Coordinates of C-alpha atoms in Angstrom, one line a residue:
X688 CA 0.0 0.0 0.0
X689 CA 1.5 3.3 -1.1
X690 CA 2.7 5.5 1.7
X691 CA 0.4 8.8 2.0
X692 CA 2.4 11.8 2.2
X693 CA 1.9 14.1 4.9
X694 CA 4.5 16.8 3.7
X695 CA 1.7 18.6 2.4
X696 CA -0.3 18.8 5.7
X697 CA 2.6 20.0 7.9
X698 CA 3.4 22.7 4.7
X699 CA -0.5 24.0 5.8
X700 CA 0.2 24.0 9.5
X701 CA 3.5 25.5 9.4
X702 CA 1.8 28.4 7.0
X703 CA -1.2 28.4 9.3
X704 CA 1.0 28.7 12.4
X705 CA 4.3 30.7 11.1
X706 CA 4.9 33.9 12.9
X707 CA 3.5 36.6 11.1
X708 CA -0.3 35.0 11.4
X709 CA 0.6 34.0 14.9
X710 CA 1.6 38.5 15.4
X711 CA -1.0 39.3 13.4
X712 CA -3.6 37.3 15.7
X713 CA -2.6 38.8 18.4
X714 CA -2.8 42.2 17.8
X715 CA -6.0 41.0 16.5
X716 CA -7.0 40.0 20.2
X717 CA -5.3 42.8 21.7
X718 CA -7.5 45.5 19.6
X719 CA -10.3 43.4 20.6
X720 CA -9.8 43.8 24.5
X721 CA -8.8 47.6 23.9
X722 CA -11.7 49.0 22.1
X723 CA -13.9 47.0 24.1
X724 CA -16.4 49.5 25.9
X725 CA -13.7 52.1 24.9
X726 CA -16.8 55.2 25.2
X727 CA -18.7 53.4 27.7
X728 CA -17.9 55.0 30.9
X729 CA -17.5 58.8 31.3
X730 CA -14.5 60.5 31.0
X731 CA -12.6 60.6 34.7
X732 CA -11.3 63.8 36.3
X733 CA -7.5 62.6 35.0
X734 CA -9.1 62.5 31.5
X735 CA -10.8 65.7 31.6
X736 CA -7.8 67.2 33.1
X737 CA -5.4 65.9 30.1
X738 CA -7.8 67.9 28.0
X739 CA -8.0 70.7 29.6
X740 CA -4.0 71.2 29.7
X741 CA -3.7 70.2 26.2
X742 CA -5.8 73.4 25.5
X743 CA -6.4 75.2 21.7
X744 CA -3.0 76.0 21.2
X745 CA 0.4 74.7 22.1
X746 CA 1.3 78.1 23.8
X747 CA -1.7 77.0 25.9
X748 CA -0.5 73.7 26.8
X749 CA 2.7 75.5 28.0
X750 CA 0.8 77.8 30.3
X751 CA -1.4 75.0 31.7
X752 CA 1.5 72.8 32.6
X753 CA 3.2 75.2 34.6
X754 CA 0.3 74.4 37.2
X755 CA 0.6 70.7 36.6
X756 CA 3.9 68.2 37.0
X757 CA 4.4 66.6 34.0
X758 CA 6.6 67.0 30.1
X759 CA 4.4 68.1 27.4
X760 CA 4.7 65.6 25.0
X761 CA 1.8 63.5 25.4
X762 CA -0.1 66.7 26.0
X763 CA 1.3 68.4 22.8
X764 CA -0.3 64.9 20.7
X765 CA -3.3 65.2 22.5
X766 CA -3.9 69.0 21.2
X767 CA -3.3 67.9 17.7
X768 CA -4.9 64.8 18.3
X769 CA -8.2 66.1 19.3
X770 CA -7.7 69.0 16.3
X771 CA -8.4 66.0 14.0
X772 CA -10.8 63.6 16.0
X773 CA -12.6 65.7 18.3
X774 CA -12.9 65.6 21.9
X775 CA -15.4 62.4 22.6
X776 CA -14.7 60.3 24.8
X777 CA -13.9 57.7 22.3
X778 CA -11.4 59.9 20.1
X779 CA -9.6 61.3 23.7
X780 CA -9.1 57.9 24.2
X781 CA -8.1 56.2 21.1
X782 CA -4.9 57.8 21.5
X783 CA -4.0 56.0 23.9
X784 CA -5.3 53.0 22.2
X785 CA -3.3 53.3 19.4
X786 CA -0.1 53.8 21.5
X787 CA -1.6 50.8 23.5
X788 CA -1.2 48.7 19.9
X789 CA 2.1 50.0 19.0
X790 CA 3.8 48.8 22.6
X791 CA 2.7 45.6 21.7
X792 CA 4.6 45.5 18.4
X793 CA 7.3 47.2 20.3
X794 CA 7.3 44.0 22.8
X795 CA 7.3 41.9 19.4
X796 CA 10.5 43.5 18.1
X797 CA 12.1 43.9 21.4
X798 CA 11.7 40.0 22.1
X799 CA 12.6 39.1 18.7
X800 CA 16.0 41.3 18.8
X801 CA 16.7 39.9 22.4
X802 CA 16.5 36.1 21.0
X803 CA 14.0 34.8 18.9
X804 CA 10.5 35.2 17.1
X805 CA 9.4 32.9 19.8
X806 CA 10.2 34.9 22.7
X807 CA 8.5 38.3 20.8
X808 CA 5.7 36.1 20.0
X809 CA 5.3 34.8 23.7
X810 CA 5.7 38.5 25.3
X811 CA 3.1 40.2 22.7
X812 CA 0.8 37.7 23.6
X813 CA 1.5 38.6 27.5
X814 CA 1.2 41.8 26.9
X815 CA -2.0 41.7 24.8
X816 CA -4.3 40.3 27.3
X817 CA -2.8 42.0 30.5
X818 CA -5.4 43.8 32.2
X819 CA -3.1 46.5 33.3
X820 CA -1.8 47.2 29.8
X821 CA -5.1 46.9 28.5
X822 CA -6.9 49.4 31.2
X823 CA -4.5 52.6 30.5
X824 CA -4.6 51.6 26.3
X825 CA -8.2 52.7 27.2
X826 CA -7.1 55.7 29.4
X827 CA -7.0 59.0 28.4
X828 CA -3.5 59.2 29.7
X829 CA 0.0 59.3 29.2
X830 CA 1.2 55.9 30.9
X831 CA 0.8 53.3 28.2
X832 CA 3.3 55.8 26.2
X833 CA 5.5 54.6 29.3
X834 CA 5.5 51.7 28.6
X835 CA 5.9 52.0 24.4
X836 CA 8.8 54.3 24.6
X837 CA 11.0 51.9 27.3
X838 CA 10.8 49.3 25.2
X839 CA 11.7 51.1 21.8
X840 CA 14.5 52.7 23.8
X841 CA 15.6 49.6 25.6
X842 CA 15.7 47.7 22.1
X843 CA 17.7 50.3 20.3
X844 CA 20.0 50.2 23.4
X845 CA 20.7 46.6 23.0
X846 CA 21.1 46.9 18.9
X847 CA 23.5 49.5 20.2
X848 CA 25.7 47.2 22.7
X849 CA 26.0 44.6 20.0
X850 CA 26.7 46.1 16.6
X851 CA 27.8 49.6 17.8
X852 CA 26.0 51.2 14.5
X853 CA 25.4 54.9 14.9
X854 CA 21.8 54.6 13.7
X855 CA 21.1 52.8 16.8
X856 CA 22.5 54.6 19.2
X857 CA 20.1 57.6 17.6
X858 CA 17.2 55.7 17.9
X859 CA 18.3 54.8 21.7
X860 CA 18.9 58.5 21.7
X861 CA 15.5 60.0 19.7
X862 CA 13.2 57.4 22.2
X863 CA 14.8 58.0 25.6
X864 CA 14.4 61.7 24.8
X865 CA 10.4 61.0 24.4
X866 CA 10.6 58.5 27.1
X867 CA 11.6 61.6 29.5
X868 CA 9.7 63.9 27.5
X869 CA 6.4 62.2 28.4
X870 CA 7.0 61.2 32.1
X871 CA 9.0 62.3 34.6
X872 CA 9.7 58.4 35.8
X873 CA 11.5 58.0 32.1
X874 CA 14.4 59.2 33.9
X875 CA 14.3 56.5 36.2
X876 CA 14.4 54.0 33.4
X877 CA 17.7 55.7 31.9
X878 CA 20.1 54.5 34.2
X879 CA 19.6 50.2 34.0
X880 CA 21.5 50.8 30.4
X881 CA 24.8 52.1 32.6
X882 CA 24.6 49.3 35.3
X883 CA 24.0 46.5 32.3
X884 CA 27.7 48.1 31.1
X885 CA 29.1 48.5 34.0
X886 CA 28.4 44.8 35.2
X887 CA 29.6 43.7 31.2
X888 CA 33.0 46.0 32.2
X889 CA 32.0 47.3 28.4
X890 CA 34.1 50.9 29.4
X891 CA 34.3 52.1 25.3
X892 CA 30.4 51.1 25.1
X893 CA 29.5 52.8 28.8
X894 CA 31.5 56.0 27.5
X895 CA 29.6 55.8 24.2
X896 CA 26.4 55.6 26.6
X897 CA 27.0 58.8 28.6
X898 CA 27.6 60.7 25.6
X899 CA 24.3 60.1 24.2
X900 CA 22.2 60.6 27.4
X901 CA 23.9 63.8 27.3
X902 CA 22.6 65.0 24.6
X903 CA 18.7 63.2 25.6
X904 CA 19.6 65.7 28.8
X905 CA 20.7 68.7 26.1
X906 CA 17.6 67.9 24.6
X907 CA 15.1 68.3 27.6
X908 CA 16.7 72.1 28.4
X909 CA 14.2 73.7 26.6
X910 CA 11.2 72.5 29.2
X911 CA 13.9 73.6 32.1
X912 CA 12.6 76.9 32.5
X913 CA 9.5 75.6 33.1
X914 CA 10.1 72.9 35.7
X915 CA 10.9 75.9 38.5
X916 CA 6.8 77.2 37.8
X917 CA 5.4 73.6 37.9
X918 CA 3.9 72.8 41.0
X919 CA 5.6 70.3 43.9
X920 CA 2.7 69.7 45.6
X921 CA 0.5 67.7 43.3
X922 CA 2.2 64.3 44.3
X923 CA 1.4 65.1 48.1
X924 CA -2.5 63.2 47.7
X925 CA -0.2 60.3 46.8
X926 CA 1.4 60.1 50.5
X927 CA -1.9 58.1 52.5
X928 CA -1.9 55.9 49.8
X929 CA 1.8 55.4 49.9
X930 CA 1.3 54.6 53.8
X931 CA -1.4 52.7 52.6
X932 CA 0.3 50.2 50.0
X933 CA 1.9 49.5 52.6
X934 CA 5.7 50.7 51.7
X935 CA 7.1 47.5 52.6
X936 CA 4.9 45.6 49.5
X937 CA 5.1 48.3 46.8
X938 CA 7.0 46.2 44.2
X939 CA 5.7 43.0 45.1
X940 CA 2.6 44.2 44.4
X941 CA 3.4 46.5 41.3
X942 CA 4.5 42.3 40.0
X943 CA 1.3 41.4 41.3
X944 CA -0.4 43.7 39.1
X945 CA 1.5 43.4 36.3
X946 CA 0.0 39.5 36.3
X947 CA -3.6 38.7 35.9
X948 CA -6.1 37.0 38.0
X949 CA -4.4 39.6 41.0
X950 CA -5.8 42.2 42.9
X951 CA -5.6 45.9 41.6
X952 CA -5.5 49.1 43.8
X953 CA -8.6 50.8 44.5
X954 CA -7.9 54.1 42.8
X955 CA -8.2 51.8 39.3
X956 CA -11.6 51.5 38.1
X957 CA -11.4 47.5 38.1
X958 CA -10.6 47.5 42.0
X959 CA -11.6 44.3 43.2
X960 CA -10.5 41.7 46.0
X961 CA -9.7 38.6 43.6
X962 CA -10.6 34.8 44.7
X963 CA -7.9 33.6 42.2
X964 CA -5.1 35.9 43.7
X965 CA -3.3 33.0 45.4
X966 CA -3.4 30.7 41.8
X967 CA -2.5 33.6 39.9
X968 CA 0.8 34.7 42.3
X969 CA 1.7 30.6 41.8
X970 CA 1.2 30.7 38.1
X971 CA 3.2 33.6 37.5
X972 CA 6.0 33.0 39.9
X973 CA 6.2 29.3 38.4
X974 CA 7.4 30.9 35.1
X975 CA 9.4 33.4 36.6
X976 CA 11.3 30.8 38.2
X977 CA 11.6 28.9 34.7
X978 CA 12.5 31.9 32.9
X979 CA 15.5 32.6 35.4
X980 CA 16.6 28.8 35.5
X981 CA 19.5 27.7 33.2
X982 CA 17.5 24.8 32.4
X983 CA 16.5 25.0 29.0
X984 CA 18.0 28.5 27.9
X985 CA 18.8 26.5 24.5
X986 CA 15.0 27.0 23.4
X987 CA 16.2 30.9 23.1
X988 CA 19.4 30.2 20.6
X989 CA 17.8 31.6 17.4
X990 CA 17.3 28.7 15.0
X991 CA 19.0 29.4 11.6
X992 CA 16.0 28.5 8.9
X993 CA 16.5 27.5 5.2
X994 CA 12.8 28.6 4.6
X995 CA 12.2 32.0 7.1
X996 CA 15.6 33.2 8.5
X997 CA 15.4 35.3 11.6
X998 CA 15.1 38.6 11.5
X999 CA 17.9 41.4 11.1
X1000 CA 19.4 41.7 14.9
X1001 CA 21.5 40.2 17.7
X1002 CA 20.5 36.7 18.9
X1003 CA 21.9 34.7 21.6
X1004 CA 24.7 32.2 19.8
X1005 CA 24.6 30.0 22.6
X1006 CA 22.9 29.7 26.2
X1007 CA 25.7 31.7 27.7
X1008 CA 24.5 34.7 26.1
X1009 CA 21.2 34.0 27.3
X1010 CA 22.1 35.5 30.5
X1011 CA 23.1 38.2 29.5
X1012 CA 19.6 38.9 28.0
X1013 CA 17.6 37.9 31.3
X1014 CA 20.5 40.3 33.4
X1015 CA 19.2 43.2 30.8
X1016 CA 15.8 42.4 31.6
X1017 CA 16.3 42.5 34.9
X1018 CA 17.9 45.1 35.3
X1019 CA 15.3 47.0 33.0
X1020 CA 12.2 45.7 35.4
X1021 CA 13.7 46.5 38.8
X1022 CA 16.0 49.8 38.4
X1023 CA 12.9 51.9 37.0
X1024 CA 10.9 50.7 40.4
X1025 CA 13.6 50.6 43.0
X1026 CA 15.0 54.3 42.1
X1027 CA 11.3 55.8 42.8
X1028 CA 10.7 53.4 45.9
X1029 CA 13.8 54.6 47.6
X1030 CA 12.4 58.7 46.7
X1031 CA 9.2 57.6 47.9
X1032 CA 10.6 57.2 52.1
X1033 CA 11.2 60.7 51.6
X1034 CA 8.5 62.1 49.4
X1035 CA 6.0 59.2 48.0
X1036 CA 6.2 59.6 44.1
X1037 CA 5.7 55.4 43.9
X1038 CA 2.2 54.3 42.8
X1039 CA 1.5 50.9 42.5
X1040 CA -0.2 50.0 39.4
X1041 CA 0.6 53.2 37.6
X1042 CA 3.7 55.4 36.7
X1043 CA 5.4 51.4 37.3
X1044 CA 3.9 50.7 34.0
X1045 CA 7.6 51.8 32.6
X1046 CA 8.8 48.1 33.5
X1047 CA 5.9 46.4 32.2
X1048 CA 7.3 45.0 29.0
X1049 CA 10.6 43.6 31.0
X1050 CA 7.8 41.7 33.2
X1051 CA 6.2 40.4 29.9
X1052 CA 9.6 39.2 28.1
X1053 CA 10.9 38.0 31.4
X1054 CA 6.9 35.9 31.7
X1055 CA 7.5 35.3 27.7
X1056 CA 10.3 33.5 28.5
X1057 CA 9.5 31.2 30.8
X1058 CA 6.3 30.1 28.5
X1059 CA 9.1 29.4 25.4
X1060 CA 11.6 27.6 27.8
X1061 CA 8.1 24.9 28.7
X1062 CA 8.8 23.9 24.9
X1063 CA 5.5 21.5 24.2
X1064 CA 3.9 22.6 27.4
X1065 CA 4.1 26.1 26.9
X1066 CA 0.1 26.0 26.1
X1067 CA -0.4 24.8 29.7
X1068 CA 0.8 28.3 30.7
X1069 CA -0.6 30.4 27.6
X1070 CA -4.1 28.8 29.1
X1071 CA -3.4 29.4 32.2
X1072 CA -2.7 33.3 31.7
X1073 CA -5.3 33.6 29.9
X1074 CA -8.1 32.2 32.0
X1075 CA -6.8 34.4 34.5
X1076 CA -6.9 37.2 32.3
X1077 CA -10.5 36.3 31.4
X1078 CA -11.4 36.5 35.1
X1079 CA -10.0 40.1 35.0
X1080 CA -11.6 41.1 32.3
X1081 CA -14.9 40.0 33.5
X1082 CA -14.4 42.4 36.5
X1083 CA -12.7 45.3 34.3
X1084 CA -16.1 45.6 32.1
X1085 CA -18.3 44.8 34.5
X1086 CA -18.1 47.0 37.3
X1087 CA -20.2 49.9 37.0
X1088 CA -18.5 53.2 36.6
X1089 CA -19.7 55.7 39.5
X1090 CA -19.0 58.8 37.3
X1091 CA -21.8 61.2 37.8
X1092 CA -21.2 64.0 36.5
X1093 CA -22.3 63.6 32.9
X1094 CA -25.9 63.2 34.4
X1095 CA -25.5 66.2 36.7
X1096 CA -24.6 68.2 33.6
X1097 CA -28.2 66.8 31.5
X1098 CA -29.5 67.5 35.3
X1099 CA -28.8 71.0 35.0
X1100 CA -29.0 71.4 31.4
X1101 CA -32.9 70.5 32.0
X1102 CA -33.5 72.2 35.8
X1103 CA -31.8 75.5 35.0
X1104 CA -31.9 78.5 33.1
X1105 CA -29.1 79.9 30.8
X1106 CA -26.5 82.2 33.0
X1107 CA -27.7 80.4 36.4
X1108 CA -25.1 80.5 39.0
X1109 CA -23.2 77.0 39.8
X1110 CA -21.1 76.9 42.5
X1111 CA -19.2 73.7 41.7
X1112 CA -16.6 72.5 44.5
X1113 CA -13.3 70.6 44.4
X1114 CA -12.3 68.4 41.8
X1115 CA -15.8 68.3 40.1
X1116 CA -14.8 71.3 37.9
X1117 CA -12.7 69.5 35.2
X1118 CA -15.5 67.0 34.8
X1119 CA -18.1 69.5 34.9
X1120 CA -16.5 71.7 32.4
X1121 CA -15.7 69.1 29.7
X1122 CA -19.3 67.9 29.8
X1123 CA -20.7 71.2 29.8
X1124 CA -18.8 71.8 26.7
X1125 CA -19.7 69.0 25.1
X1126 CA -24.1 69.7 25.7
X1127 CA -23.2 73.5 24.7
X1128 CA -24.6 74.5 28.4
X1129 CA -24.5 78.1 29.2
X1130 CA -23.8 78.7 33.1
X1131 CA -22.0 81.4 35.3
X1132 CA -19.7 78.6 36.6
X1133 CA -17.9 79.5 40.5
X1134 CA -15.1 77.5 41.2
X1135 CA -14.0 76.7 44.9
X1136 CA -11.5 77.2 46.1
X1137 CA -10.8 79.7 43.6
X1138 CA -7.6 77.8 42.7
X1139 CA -9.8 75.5 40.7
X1140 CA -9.3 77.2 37.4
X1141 CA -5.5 77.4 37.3
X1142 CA -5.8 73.6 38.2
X1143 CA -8.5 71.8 37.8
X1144 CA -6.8 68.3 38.4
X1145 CA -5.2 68.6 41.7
X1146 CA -6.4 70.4 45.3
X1147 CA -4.0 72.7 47.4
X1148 CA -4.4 71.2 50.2
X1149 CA -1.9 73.6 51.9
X1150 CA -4.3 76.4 51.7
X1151 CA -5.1 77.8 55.2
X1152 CA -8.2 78.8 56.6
X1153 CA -7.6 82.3 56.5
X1154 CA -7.7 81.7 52.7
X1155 CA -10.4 79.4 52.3
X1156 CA -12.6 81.7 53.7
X1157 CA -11.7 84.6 51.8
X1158 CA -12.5 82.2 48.6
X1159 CA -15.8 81.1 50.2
X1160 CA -16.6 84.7 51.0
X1161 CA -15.7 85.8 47.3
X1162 CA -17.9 82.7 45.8
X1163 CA -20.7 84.1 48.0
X1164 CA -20.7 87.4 47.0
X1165 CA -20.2 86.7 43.6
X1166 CA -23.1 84.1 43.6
X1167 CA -25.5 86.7 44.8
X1168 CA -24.3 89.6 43.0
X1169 CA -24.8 87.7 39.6
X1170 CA -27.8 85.5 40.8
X1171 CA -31.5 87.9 40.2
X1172 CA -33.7 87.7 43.2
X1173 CA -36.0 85.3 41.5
X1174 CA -33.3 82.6 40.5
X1175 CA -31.5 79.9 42.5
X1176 CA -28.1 79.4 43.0
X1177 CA -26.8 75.3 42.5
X1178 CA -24.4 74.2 44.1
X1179 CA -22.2 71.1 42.9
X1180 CA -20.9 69.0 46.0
X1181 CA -17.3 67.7 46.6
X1182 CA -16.2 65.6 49.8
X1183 CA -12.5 67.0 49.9
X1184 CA -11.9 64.9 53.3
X1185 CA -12.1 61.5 50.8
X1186 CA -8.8 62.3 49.3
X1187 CA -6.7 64.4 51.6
X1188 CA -5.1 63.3 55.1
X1189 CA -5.1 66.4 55.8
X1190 CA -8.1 67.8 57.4
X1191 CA -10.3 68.1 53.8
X1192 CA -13.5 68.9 56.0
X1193 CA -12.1 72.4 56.6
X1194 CA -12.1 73.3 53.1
X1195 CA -16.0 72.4 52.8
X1196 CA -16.5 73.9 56.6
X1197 CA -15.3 77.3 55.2
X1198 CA -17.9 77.5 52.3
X1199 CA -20.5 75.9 54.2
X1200 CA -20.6 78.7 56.9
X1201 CA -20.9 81.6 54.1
X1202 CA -23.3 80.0 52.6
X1203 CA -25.9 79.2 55.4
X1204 CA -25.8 82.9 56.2
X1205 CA -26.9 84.2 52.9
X1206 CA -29.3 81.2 51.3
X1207 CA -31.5 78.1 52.5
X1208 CA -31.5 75.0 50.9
X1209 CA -34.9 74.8 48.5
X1210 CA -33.9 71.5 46.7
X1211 CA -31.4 68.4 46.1
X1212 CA -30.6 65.7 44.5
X1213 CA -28.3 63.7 47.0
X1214 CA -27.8 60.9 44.3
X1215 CA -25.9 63.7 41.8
X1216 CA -24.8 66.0 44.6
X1217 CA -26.6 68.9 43.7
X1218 CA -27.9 71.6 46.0
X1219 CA -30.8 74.1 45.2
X1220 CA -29.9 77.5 47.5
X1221 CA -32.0 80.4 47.1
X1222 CA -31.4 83.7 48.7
X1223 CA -32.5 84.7 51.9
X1224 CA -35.2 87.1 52.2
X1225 CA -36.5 86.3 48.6
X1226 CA -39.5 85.2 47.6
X1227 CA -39.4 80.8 47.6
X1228 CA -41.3 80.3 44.4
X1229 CA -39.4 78.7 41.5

């Protein structure tokens, strides 16, 4: 009987299952999970504030960050971003989707550079269905840029190191000078490409280094001048939940969250105690373990193919070198986190499960790895991930969001009258403002404190009394000298005292007193925090 050739068979699976459909599938699943309930939820007060810096011209943007704390970049895309697409809540936020998308191809390319197709392929996959990396792909925010611009500077790093090519050493240079240029913690990251050449005793290549953060340093002087105007205070709301972490378990559970299955800190808007925790720390920490073992570090040596050769990069030649890729991601994980955890015992800049998200493709190569080095297992972990990813996920777009003030905005919009006074407190502003702008509704909008307008995202909490009631006795007198006799005055609520440590009932103690002398309370709706105050000594009806 004649033999039945299979050759074609495996030809079809091979083609199926090469690379490039295996990338493409991924991304495939990764767009999937990030433009999943993308304009669902309300824009947040960080989202509205990233709007309201990037402004209607870059001149703007300038002036609005010297009351905030961050570089411009991100704010300088979202300005031209928002000239194209608009300011919904979907547009605002597919920015960060597509810089979401692109980190994963950076992971791709990083991995493949590092060893092998295999290892990019394992990371991207990682990476793609982390709920972390997937929640700030849908944030209107600058972090998942974080996490894009370390990896594309980390890869053009380690080009560098090997082949010592000046158009790699410009790349290193061109992304670490965006890497700083959109968070302040890029600097942190800068510094695990010295100690990787100081531990390789590579003195021509660490010389070489120096020179070219140099010039990513001469290239930050022109936002210099503006560092001195830019507030140090806004990271002081970080300090209770510093205290709170606590200290002691910062990294371990910036790791934690960098899994899946894990629980997430309650400022996220997934926060949630998780029953798999314990199965998701042992899955995890099994393939760290694996990827760190010298067992198996073979499965990393790029395979020469007759059919698909590697790609154009430095590959490991032998196992040896192998370690010399897991030191680099090392180092590249850890020095970005342990440089801002030190800071932090002095003043807290360390939040877990946000500016760490600069490591976050190290974790995923370093996980990648261990899944490549399981060989004809490695779907026992790819499963595994993912069904604790899934559990995420069912938490991430189920919990409600308890954004209100969209539907205090359509409130107003139908209760009031064009030019009616609102008195809106604390942090509401930003909100309130982007959604007024958005329904076209015409108030006489009060801020307080009267700080508000020159930063809408953070509170002074070092205001005294003496000058929150000067600001409360200015919103009074301004309500009632722009408010007719016949009209109400509403009144926006804000519980300061749930984000300060610092006595936030004084601020609504000062405003509260002024107040109560000069109106009475005619309405409310508690679920919206809205107030109805009409004037004292005028006539109720309304």
């Amino acid at each position: 009987m004649k033999d039945i050739d299979h050759s074609g068979v495996r030809s079809y699976f091979k083609m199926v299952f090469s690379p490039p459909v295996l990338f493409v599938l991924i991304l495939a699943i990764g767009l999937g999970l990030r433009i999943c309930k993308l304009s669902t939820n309300e824009l947040w007060l960080d989202e509205a504030h990233s709007i309201f810096i990037a402004g209607s011209s870059l001149a703007e943007t300038v002036e609005n960050l010297k009351h905030d704390s961050h570089p411009p970049l991100y704010f300088a895309l979202m300005l031209a971003w928002k000239g194209l697409f608009g300011e919904s809540e979907l547009s605002v936020r597919m920015l960060s989707v597509s810089f979401g998308m692109a980190s994963l191809g950076a992971v791709y390319w990083l991995g493949s550079r590092l060893a092998n197709r295999s290892l990019g392929l394992a990371a991207a996959f990682v990476a793609a269905i982390a709920p972390l990396h997937v929640y700030y792909s849908q944030e209107g925010r600058m972090y998942i840029m974080l996490a894009f611009f370390s990896s594309v500077a980390s890869g053009f790093l380690w080009l560098s190191v090997k082949h010592d090519k000046k158009r790699y050493w410009w790349g290193y240079t061109l992304a670490a000078a965006c890497l700083v240029y959109t968070h302040v913690f890029g600097w942190f990251a800068l510094p695990a490409a010295n100690a990787f050449l100081l531990l390789k005793k590579e003195r021509r290549l660490f010389k070489k280094l120096l020179f070219h953060q140099i010039i990513v340093a001469f290239l930050f002087l022109p936002w210099v001048p503006i560092l001195p105007q830019q507030t140090g205070q806004t990271g002081l709301w970080m300090r209770p939940w510093w205290q709170a972490t606590p200290p002691a378990l910062a990294i371990p559970k910036t790791l934690e969250c960098f899994g899946a299955g894990g629980n997430y800190p309650r400022y996220l808007g997934f926060f949630h105690v998780s029953s798999l925790r314990y199965i998701s720390y042992a899955v995890f920490a099994f393939l760290g373990i694996v990827a760190l073992a010298p067992m198996r570090d073979r499965s990393l040596v790029a395979e020469p193919s007759a059919t698909e050769p590697p790609p154009t990069g430095s590959h490991p030649a032998d196992p040896s070198e192998v370690r010399s890729v897991k030191t680099y991601l090392l180092l590249n994980l850890f020095v970005p986190l342990v440089l801002p955890y030190a800071i932090s015992f002095v003043k807290p800049i360390y939040l877990v499960g946000r500016n760490d998200l600069i490591a976050y493709p190290f974790y995923a190569l370093l996980i990648g790895i261990g899944i490549v080095k399981l060989a004809r297992f490695a779907w026992v972990g790819v499963i595994f991930i993912s069904l604790l990813a899934a559990y995420s996920f069912s938490r991430l777009y189920s919990i409600p969001n308890d954004g209100i003030d969209k539907e205090t905005v359509e409130y107003l919009a139908h209760e009031a009258r064009v030019n009616d006074v609102v008195i809106v407190m604390g942090l509401r502003f930003c909100t309130i403002d982007y959604y007024m702008r958005r329904e076209g509704a015409r108030f006489r909008i009060i801020t307080y404190p009267a700080s508000m307008r020159q930063h809408p995202g953070w509170i002074d909490y070092r205001l005294t009394r003496k000058e929150l009631a000067r600001d409360a006795v200015d919103a009074t007198v301004s309500a009632i000298a722009e408010t007719p006799p016949d009209r109400p005055v509403w009144l926006l609520l804000y519980s300061f005292d749930l984000t300060s440590a610092s006595g936030g009932n004084r601020f609504e103690q000062a405003v509260s007193d002024q107040l109560n002398r000069h109106f009475w309370v005619s309405g409310s709706n508690d679920k919206l925090g809205v107030i109805r105050l009409k004037q004292k000594n005028q006539p109720s009806s309304y």
